[in-house]
Each structure stands twice: as structure tokens, then as C-alpha cells.
GROMACS .gro file of C-alpha atoms in nm:
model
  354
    1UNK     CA    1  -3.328   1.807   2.723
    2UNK     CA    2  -3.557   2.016   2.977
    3UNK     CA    3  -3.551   1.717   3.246
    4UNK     CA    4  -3.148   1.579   3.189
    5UNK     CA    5  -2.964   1.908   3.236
    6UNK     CA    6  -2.586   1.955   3.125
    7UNK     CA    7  -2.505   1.953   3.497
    8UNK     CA    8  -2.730   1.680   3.607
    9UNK     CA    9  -2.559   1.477   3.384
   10UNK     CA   10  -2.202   1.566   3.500
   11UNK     CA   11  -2.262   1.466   3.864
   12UNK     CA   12  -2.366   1.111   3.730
   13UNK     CA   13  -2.066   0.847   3.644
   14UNK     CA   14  -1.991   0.938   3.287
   15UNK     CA   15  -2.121   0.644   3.125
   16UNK     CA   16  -2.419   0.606   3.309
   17UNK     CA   17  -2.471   0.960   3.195
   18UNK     CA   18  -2.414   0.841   2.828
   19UNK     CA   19  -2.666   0.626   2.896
   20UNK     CA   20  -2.943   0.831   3.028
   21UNK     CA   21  -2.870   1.073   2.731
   22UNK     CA   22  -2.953   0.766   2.488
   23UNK     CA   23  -3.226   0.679   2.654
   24UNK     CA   24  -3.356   1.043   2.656
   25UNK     CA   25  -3.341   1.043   2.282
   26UNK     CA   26  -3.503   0.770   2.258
   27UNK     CA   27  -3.800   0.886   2.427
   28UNK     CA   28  -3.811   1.221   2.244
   29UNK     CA   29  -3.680   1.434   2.471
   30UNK     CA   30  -3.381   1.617   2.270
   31UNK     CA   31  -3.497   1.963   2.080
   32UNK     CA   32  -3.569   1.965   1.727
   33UNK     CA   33  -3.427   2.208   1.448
   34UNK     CA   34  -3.708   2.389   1.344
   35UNK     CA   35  -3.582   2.545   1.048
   36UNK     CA   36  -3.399   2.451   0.756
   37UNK     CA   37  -3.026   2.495   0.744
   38UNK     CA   38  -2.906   2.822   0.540
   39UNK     CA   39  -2.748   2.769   0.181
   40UNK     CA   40  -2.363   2.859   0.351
   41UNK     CA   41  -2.376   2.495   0.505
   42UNK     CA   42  -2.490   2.310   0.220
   43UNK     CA   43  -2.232   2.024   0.125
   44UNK     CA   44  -2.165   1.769  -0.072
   45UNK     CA   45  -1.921   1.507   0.050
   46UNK     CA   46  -1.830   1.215  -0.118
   47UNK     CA   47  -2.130   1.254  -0.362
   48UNK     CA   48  -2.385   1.260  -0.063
   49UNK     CA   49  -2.553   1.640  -0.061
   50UNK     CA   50  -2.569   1.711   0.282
   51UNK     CA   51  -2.781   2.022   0.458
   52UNK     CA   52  -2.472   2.084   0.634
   53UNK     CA   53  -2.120   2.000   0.735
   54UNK     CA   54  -2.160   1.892   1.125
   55UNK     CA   55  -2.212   1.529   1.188
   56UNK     CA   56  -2.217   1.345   1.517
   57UNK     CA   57  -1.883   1.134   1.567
   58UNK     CA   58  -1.908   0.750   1.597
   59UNK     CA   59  -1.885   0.600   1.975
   60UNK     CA   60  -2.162   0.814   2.076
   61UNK     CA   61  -2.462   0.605   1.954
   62UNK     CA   62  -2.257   0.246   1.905
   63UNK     CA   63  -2.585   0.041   1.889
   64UNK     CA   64  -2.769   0.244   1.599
   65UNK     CA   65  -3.041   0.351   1.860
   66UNK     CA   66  -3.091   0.672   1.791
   67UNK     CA   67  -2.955   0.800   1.439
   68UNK     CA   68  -3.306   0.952   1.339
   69UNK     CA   69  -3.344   1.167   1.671
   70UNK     CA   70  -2.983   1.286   1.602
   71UNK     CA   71  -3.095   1.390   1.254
   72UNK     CA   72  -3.368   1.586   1.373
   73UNK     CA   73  -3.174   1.792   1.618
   74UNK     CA   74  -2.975   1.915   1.309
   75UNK     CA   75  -2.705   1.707   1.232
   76UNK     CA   76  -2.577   1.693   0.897
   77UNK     CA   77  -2.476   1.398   0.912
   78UNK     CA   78  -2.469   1.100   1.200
   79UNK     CA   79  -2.209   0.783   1.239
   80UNK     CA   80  -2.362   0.463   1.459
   81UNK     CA   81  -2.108   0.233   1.559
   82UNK     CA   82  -1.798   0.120   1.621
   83UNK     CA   83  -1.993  -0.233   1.549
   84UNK     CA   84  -1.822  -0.537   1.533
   85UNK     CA   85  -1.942  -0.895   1.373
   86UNK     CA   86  -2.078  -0.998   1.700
   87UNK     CA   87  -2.142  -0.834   2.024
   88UNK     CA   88  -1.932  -0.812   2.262
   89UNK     CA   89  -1.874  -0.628   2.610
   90UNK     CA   90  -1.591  -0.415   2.574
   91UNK     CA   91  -1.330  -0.344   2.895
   92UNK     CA   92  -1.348  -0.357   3.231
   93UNK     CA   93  -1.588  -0.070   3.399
   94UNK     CA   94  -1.519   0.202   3.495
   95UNK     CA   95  -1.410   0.258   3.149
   96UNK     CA   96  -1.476   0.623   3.063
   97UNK     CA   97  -1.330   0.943   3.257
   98UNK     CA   98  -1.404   1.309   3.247
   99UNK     CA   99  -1.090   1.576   3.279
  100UNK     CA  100  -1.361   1.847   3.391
  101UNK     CA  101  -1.022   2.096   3.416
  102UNK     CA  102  -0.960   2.086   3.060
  103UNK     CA  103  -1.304   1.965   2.920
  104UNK     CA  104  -1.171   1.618   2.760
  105UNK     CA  105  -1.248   1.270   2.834
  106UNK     CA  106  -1.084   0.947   2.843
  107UNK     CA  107  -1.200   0.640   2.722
  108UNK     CA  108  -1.095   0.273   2.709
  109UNK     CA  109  -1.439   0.128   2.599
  110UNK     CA  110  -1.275  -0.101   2.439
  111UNK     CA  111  -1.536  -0.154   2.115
  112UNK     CA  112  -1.817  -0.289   2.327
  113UNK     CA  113  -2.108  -0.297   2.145
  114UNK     CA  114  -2.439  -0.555   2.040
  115UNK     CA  115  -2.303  -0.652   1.708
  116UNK     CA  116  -2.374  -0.689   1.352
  117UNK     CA  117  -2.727  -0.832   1.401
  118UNK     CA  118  -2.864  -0.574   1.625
  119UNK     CA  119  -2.730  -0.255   1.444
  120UNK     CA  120  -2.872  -0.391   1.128
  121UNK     CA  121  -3.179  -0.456   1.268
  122UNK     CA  122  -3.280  -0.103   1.357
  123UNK     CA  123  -3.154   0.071   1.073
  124UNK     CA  124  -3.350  -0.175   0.818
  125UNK     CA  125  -3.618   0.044   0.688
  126UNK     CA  126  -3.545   0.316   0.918
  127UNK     CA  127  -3.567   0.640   0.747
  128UNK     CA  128  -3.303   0.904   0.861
  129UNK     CA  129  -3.313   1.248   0.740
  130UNK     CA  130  -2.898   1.290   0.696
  131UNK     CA  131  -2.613   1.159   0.592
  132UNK     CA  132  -2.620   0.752   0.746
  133UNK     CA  133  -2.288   0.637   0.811
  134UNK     CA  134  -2.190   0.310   1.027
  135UNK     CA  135  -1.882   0.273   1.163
  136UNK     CA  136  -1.745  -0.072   1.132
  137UNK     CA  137  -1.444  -0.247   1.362
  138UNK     CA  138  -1.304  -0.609   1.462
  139UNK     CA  139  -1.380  -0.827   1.743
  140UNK     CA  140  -1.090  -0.799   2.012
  141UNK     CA  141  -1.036  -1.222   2.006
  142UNK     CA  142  -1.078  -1.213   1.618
  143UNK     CA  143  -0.819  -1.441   1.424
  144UNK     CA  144  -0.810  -1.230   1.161
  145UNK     CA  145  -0.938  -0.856   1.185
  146UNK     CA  146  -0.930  -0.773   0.837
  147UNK     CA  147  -1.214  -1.069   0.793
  148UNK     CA  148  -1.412  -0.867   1.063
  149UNK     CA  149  -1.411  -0.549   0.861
  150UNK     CA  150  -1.501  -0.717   0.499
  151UNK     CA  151  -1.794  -0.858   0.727
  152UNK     CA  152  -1.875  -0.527   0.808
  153UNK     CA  153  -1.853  -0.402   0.468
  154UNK     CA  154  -2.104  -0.675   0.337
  155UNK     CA  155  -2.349  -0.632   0.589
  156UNK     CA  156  -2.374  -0.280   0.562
  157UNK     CA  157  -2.305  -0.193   0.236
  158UNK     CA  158  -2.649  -0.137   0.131
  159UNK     CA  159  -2.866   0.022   0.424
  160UNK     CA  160  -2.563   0.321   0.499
  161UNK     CA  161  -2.479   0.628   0.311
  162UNK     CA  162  -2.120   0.570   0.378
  163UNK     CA  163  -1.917   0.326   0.589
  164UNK     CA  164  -1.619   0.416   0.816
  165UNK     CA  165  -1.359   0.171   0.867
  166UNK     CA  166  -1.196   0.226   1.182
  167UNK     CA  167  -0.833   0.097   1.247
  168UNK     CA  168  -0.738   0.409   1.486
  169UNK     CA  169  -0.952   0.308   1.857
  170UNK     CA  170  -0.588   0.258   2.110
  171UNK     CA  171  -0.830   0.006   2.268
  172UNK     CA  172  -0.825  -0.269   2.081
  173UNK     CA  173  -0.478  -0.435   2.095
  174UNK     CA  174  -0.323  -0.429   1.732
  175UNK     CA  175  -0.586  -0.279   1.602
  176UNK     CA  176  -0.378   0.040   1.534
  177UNK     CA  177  -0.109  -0.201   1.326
  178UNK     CA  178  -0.362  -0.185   1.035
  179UNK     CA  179  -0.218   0.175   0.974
  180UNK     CA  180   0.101   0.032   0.904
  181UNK     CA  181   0.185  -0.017   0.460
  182UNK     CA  182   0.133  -0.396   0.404
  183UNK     CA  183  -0.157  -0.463   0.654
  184UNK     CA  184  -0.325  -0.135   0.571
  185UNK     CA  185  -0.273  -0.268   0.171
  186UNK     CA  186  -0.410  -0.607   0.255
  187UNK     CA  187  -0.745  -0.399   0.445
  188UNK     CA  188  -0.805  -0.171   0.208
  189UNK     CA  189  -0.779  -0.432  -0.102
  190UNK     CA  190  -0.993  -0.669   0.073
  191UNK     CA  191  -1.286  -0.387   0.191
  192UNK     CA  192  -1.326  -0.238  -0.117
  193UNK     CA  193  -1.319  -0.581  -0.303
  194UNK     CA  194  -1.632  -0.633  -0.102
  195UNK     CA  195  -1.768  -0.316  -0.144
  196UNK     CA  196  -1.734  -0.378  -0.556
  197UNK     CA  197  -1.994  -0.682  -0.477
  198UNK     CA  198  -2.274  -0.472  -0.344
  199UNK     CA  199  -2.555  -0.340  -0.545
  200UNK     CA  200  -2.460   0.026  -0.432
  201UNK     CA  201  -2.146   0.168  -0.465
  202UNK     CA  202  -2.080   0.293  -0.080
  203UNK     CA  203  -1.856   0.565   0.000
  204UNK     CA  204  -1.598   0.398   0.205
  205UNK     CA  205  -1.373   0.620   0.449
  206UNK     CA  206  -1.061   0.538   0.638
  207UNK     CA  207  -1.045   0.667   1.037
  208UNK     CA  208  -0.683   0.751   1.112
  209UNK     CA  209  -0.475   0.840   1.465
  210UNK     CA  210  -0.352   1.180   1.551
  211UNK     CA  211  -0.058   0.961   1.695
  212UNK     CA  212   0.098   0.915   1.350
  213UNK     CA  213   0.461   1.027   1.288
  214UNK     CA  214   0.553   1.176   0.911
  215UNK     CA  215   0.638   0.890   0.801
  216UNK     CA  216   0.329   0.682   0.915
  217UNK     CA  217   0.122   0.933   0.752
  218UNK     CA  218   0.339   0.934   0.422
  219UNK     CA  219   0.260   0.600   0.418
  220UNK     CA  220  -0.120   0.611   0.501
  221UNK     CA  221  -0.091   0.877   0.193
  222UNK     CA  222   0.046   0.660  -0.047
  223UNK     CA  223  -0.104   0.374  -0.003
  224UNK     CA  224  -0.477   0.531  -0.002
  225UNK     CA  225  -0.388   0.756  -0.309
  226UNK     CA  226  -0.326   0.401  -0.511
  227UNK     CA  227  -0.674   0.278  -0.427
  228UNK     CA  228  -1.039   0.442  -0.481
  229UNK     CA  229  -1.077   0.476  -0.113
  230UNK     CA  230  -1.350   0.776  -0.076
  231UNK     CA  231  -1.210   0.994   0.205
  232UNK     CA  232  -1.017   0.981   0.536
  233UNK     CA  233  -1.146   1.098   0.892
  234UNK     CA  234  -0.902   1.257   1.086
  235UNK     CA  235  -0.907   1.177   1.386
  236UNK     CA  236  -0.945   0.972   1.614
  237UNK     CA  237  -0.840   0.990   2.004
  238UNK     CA  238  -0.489   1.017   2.164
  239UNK     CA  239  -0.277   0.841   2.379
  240UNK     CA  240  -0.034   1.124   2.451
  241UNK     CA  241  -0.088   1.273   2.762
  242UNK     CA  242   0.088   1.615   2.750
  243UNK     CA  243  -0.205   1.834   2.723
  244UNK     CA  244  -0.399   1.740   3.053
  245UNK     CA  245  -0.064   1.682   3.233
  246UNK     CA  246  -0.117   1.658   3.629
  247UNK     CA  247  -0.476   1.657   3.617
  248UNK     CA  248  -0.788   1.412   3.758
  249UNK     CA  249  -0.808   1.129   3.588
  250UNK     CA  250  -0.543   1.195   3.359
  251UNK     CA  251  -0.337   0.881   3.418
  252UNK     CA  252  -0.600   0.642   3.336
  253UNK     CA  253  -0.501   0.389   3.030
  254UNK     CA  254  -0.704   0.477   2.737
  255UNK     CA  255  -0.779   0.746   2.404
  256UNK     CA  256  -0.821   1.094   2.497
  257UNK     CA  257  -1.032   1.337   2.367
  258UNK     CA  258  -1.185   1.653   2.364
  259UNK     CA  259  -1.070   2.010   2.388
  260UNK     CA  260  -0.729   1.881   2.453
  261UNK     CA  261  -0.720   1.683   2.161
  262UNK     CA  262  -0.817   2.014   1.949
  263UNK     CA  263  -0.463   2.142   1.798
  264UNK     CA  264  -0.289   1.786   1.767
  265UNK     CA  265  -0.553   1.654   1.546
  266UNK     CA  266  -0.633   1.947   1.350
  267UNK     CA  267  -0.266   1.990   1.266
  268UNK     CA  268  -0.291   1.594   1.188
  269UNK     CA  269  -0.578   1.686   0.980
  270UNK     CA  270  -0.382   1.950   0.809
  271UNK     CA  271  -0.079   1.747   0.705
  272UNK     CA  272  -0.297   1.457   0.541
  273UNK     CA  273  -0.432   1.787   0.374
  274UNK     CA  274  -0.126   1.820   0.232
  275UNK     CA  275  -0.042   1.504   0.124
  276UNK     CA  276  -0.388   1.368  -0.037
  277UNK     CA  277  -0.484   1.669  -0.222
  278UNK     CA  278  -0.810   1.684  -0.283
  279UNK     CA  279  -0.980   1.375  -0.145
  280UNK     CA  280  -1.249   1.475   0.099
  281UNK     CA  281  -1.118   1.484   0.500
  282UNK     CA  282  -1.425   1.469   0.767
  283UNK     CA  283  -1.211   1.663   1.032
  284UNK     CA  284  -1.253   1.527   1.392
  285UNK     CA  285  -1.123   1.585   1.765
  286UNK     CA  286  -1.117   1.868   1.980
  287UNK     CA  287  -1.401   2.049   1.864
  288UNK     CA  288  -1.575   2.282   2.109
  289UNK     CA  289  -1.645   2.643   2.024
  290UNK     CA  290  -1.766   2.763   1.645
  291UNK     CA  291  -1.423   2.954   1.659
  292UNK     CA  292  -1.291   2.555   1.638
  293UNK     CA  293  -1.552   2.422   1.400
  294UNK     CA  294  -1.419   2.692   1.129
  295UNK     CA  295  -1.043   2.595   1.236
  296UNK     CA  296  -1.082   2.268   1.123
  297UNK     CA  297  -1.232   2.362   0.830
  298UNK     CA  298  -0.930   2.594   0.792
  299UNK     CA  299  -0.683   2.337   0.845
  300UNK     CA  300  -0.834   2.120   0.488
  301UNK     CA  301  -1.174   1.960   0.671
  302UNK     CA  302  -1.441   1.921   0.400
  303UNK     CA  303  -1.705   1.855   0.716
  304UNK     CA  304  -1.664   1.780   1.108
  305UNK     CA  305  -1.787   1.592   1.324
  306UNK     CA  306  -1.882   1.622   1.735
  307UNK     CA  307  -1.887   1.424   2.018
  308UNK     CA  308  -1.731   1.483   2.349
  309UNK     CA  309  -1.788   1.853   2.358
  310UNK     CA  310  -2.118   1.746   2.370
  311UNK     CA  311  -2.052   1.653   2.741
  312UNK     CA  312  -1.961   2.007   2.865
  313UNK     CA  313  -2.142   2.217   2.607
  314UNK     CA  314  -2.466   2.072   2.604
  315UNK     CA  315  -2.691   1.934   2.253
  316UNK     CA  316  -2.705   2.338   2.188
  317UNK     CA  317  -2.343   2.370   2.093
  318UNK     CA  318  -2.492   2.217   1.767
  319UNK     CA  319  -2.680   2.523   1.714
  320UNK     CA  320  -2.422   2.773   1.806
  321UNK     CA  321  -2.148   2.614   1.539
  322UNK     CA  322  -2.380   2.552   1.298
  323UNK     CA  323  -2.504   2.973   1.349
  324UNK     CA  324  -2.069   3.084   1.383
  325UNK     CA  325  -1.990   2.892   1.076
  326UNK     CA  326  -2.248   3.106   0.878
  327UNK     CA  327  -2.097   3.362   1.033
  328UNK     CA  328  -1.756   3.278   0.977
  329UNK     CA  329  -1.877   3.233   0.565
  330UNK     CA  330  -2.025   3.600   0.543
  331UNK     CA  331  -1.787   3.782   0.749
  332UNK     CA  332  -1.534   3.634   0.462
  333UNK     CA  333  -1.712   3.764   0.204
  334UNK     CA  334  -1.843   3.386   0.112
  335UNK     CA  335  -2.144   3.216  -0.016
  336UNK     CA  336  -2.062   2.860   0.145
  337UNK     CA  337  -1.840   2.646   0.371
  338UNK     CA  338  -1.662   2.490   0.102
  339UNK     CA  339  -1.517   2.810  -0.028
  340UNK     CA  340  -1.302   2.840   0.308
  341UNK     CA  341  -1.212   2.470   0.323
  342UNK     CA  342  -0.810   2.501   0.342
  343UNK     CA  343  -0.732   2.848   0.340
  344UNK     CA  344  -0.469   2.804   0.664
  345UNK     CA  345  -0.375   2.480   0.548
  346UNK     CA  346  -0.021   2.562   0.530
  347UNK     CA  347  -0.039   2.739   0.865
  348UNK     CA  348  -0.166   2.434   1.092
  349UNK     CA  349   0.049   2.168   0.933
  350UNK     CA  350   0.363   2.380   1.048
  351UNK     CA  351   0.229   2.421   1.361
  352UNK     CA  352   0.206   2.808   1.370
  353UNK     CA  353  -0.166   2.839   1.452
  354UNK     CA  354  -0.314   2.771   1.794
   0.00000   0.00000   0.00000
């Protein structure tokens, strides 16, 4: 964006910068791809054929504002949301923190969003040229969250390409207890019971923690494999603290991520690898360089998905992962992506890649 520069948004508070950079897509201002992807990136996830792997990560445009201008620019793929029944404000300001040191961000938004009504609103009839996904989530002072996220389901069922449930945001108190075996069995019976009643069959996908132990993701494993659950996104941020140690900002309350969240989550990513086989994995966190973008696709990642790199690299970094990701294909003697989808698999689940 010629007038909102990278570093004219870094000297404003960081969401008020995530504001400006809505509202600049909104008006038109973000570049458009003007040429068609290559064959290499071609995928097809969860029976959507996408014109490549890259999406934009949910929490960037919660309110469904701009999924078509995101499109454009050359994602493969874009996720509105978290939504949530009805709207609500989220936490406290300020609620979102830059680590410029080690290029990750911390955020305790806390799900705040316009609700149900609004999202659905813009995306009726809206034509977007990618993948659609919205990405649904519970109202902090709901009685019962699973009842938020069968809303969700219903509502959206029929306008997205695929629908993310999200049980992994640290900022939502309990939220993350839906990960453990019966609640996650009770939410995953009750979504896709509702998903059975609408006229499409929607890929639904499950967003996971990077905070998970072995045994937390043994059971996440087990208790997907017995359902018809379409895929798993992996992940989302972390409350560990270890990377960004010592540094501004890094004892605010909230889910980190970013560049530090890069080689927890993509060894996260490469155990559930391990331990779903071959159900499709959307690979998220940490993502900055194409060097990263082909490590996660590495690690067992059928696609990826961007966000806060976004806030140090700029909209181009789009362009240069797309552009090292064909390279990455060619120089290994490839024809597409999905031919080097796991091939260090083994490697980043024991931990012996950086």
C-alpha cells in the first residue's frame, strides 16, 4: 500500500495499525496479483481446488470486511473470523503488543468481534475468488460454548467453503478445555451433527494449540480419527514465553505469535502428522521467510496460512513465498507442492530440525 508504508504502520499502536490496514483494503489500496499462479502451487485441500497453498490466517479480518481484496492480492485461500453468535467487545485495550526484537506479537483480543449477523451479512452474495473459510468461536459469558459453535456451524454452513472451529485462542477462559477427550467428543458430535443438516456438505476443520503435551495430542488424534472431521489447523498461538525471554513487551498476558512461534508449532504440526496420517493439516504459526513456508510444508502441512509476519514483512512477503515455494518445487526436481508435503516429517517431530 503506496500511502500506509510497513514502517508507517509500525510507529502507530498496533491495533490502530490493524485498523488502518483494513480500512486501506477496503478502499482499494492493497496491490493486486496480476498473473495467475504457476501449476507447482495448485492444491486441492479438502476437496476445494485451490490456485495455491497460502491462505491468510483468521484474526486478521474478524468482521468478514475484506475477504475479496485479500483474494485478489493472491491468497489461496482467506479465513474471516473468529465470529461468535453475537458481538461482543473483546478485552481490555491495549490488547495487542509487538516484540519488534524477535518479530512476534502478542495478543489478548480476547474474540472481540460484530457477531453472527454482521459477518453473514457481507459475505451473502459476495463473490470471493479463493478458498472462503469462516472461523467460528463462543461468546466469553456463554452457558454453554459448544451451543455457540453448532450456531456457528448453522449459520455458516452454506455461504463458506470450509468452516474452522476454533477451541485453541488462550483468551477465552476454558475455551482451551474443549481440547480435552469428552468435551472435545461432545463438540465435535454436536458440529458435525449440524453440519449433516445443511444442504452442502462443508469441510469442517479443527484449530488446535501448540501448547499440547503427547498425550493431549494422542488424544486430539484419537478422538478426530473416530469422526469424519475434514482436517486440523495447526496452530494456533502460545502462551510459553521462552522464545522472546527478557524482551519488550514480553510479559504481557496473552497468545504469542510470530517468528517465535515458528519451530514449536511446526514441530506441533509435525507430530499430529504423525499421528493422523493422511488427513489434510493447514500448517500455521511462525511463518516469515519462503525458507519457513517450505518447512512447514516439510514438517506434513498440506497448505499454510499467514498473518503476523505480515506486520514486519509487509503484503509482499505473499509474493516472495508464493515465488520460493516454486522454487523450492523445481530445485527438488518436482512438479507441485504436494509432492514435498512431509518429506522431514520424521525430522521436526523429534525436534532435530531448526
Amino acid at each position: 500500500m503506496q500511502t500506509l508504508t510497513r514502517d508507517t504502520l509500525l510507529r502507530m499502536d498496533a491495533e490502530t495499525a490493524h485498523g488502518a490496514t483494513i480500512a486501506a483494503l477496503r478502499l482499494g489500496l492493497a496491490p493486486q496479483q496480476e498473473h495467475q499462479d504457476p501449476p507447482e502451487l495448485a492444491t486441492q485441500l479438502c476437496g476445494l481446488d485451490l490456485a495455491n497453498p497460502v491462505g491468510m490466517a483468521a484474526g486478521f479480518d474478524k468482521n468478514a470486511e475484506v475477504p475479496r481484496q485479500l483474494a485478489l492480492m493472491g491468497f489461496g485461500m482467506t479465513e474471516i473470523g473468529t465470529v461468535t453468535p453475537r458481538p461482543q467487545s473483546g478485552n481490555d485495550k491495549p490488547r495487542l503488543f509487538r516484540i519488534p526484537a524477535a518479530e512476534g506479537v502478542i495478543n489478548r483480543m480476547g474474540f472481540n468481534n460484530e457477531g453472527h449477523d454482521a459477518a453473514f451479512e457481507r459475505l451473502k452474495g459476495l463473490r470471493v475468488p479463493a478458498a472462503l473459510g469462516v472461523n467460528i468461536g463462543a461468546n466469553k459469558d456463554s452457558d454453554d460454548f459448544v451451543a455457540d459453535y453448532v450456531l456457528g456451524v448453522s449459520r455458516f454452513a452454506d455461504l463458506a467453503d470450509y468452516l474452522t472451529v476454533n477451541i485453541s485462542s488462550p483468551n477465552t477462559p476454558g475455551l482451551r478445555n474443549l481440547q480435552a477427550d469428552e468435551a472435545l467428543r461432545r463438540l465435535l458430535g454436536e458440529v458435525l451433527s449440524a453440519r449433516a443438516k445443511a444442504k452442502t456438505r462443508v469441510p469442517v476443520l479443527l484449530k488446535i494449540a501448540p501448547d499440547l503435551d503427547e498425550a493431549g495430542m494422542d488424544t486430539i488424534a484419537r478422538v478426530i480419527l473416530a469422526t469424519d472431521l475434514d482436517g486440523l489447523i495447526v496452530s494456533n498461538t502460545t502462551i510459553g514465553r521462552d522464545a522472546v525471554a527478557g524482551m519488550e513487551n514480553a510479559g504481557e498476558t496473552g497468545g504469542l505469535s510470530g517468528k517465535p512461534l515458528f519451530t514449536l508449532s511446526t514441530q506441533r504440526l509435525a507430530q499430529m502428522r504423525q499421528r493422523v496420517g493422511a488427513l489434510p493439516l493447514i500448517g500455521v504459526g511462525g511463518i516469515h521467510s519462503p525458507q519457513t513456508a517450505l518447512a512447514k510444508f516439510e514438517a506434513g502441512a498440506n497448505a499454510i496460512q499467514l498473518y503476523s509476519a505480515l506486520v514486519f514483512g509487509g503484503l509482499d512477503l505473499l509474493d516472495r513465498i508464493k515465488r520460493g515455494l516454486v522454487s523450492g518445487v523445481r530445485a527438488a526436481g518436482k512438479t507441485n507442492i504436494s509432492e514435498l508435503v512431509g518429506t522431514k516429517v520424521e525430522e521436526w517431530a523429534s525436534g532435530r530440525v531448526e
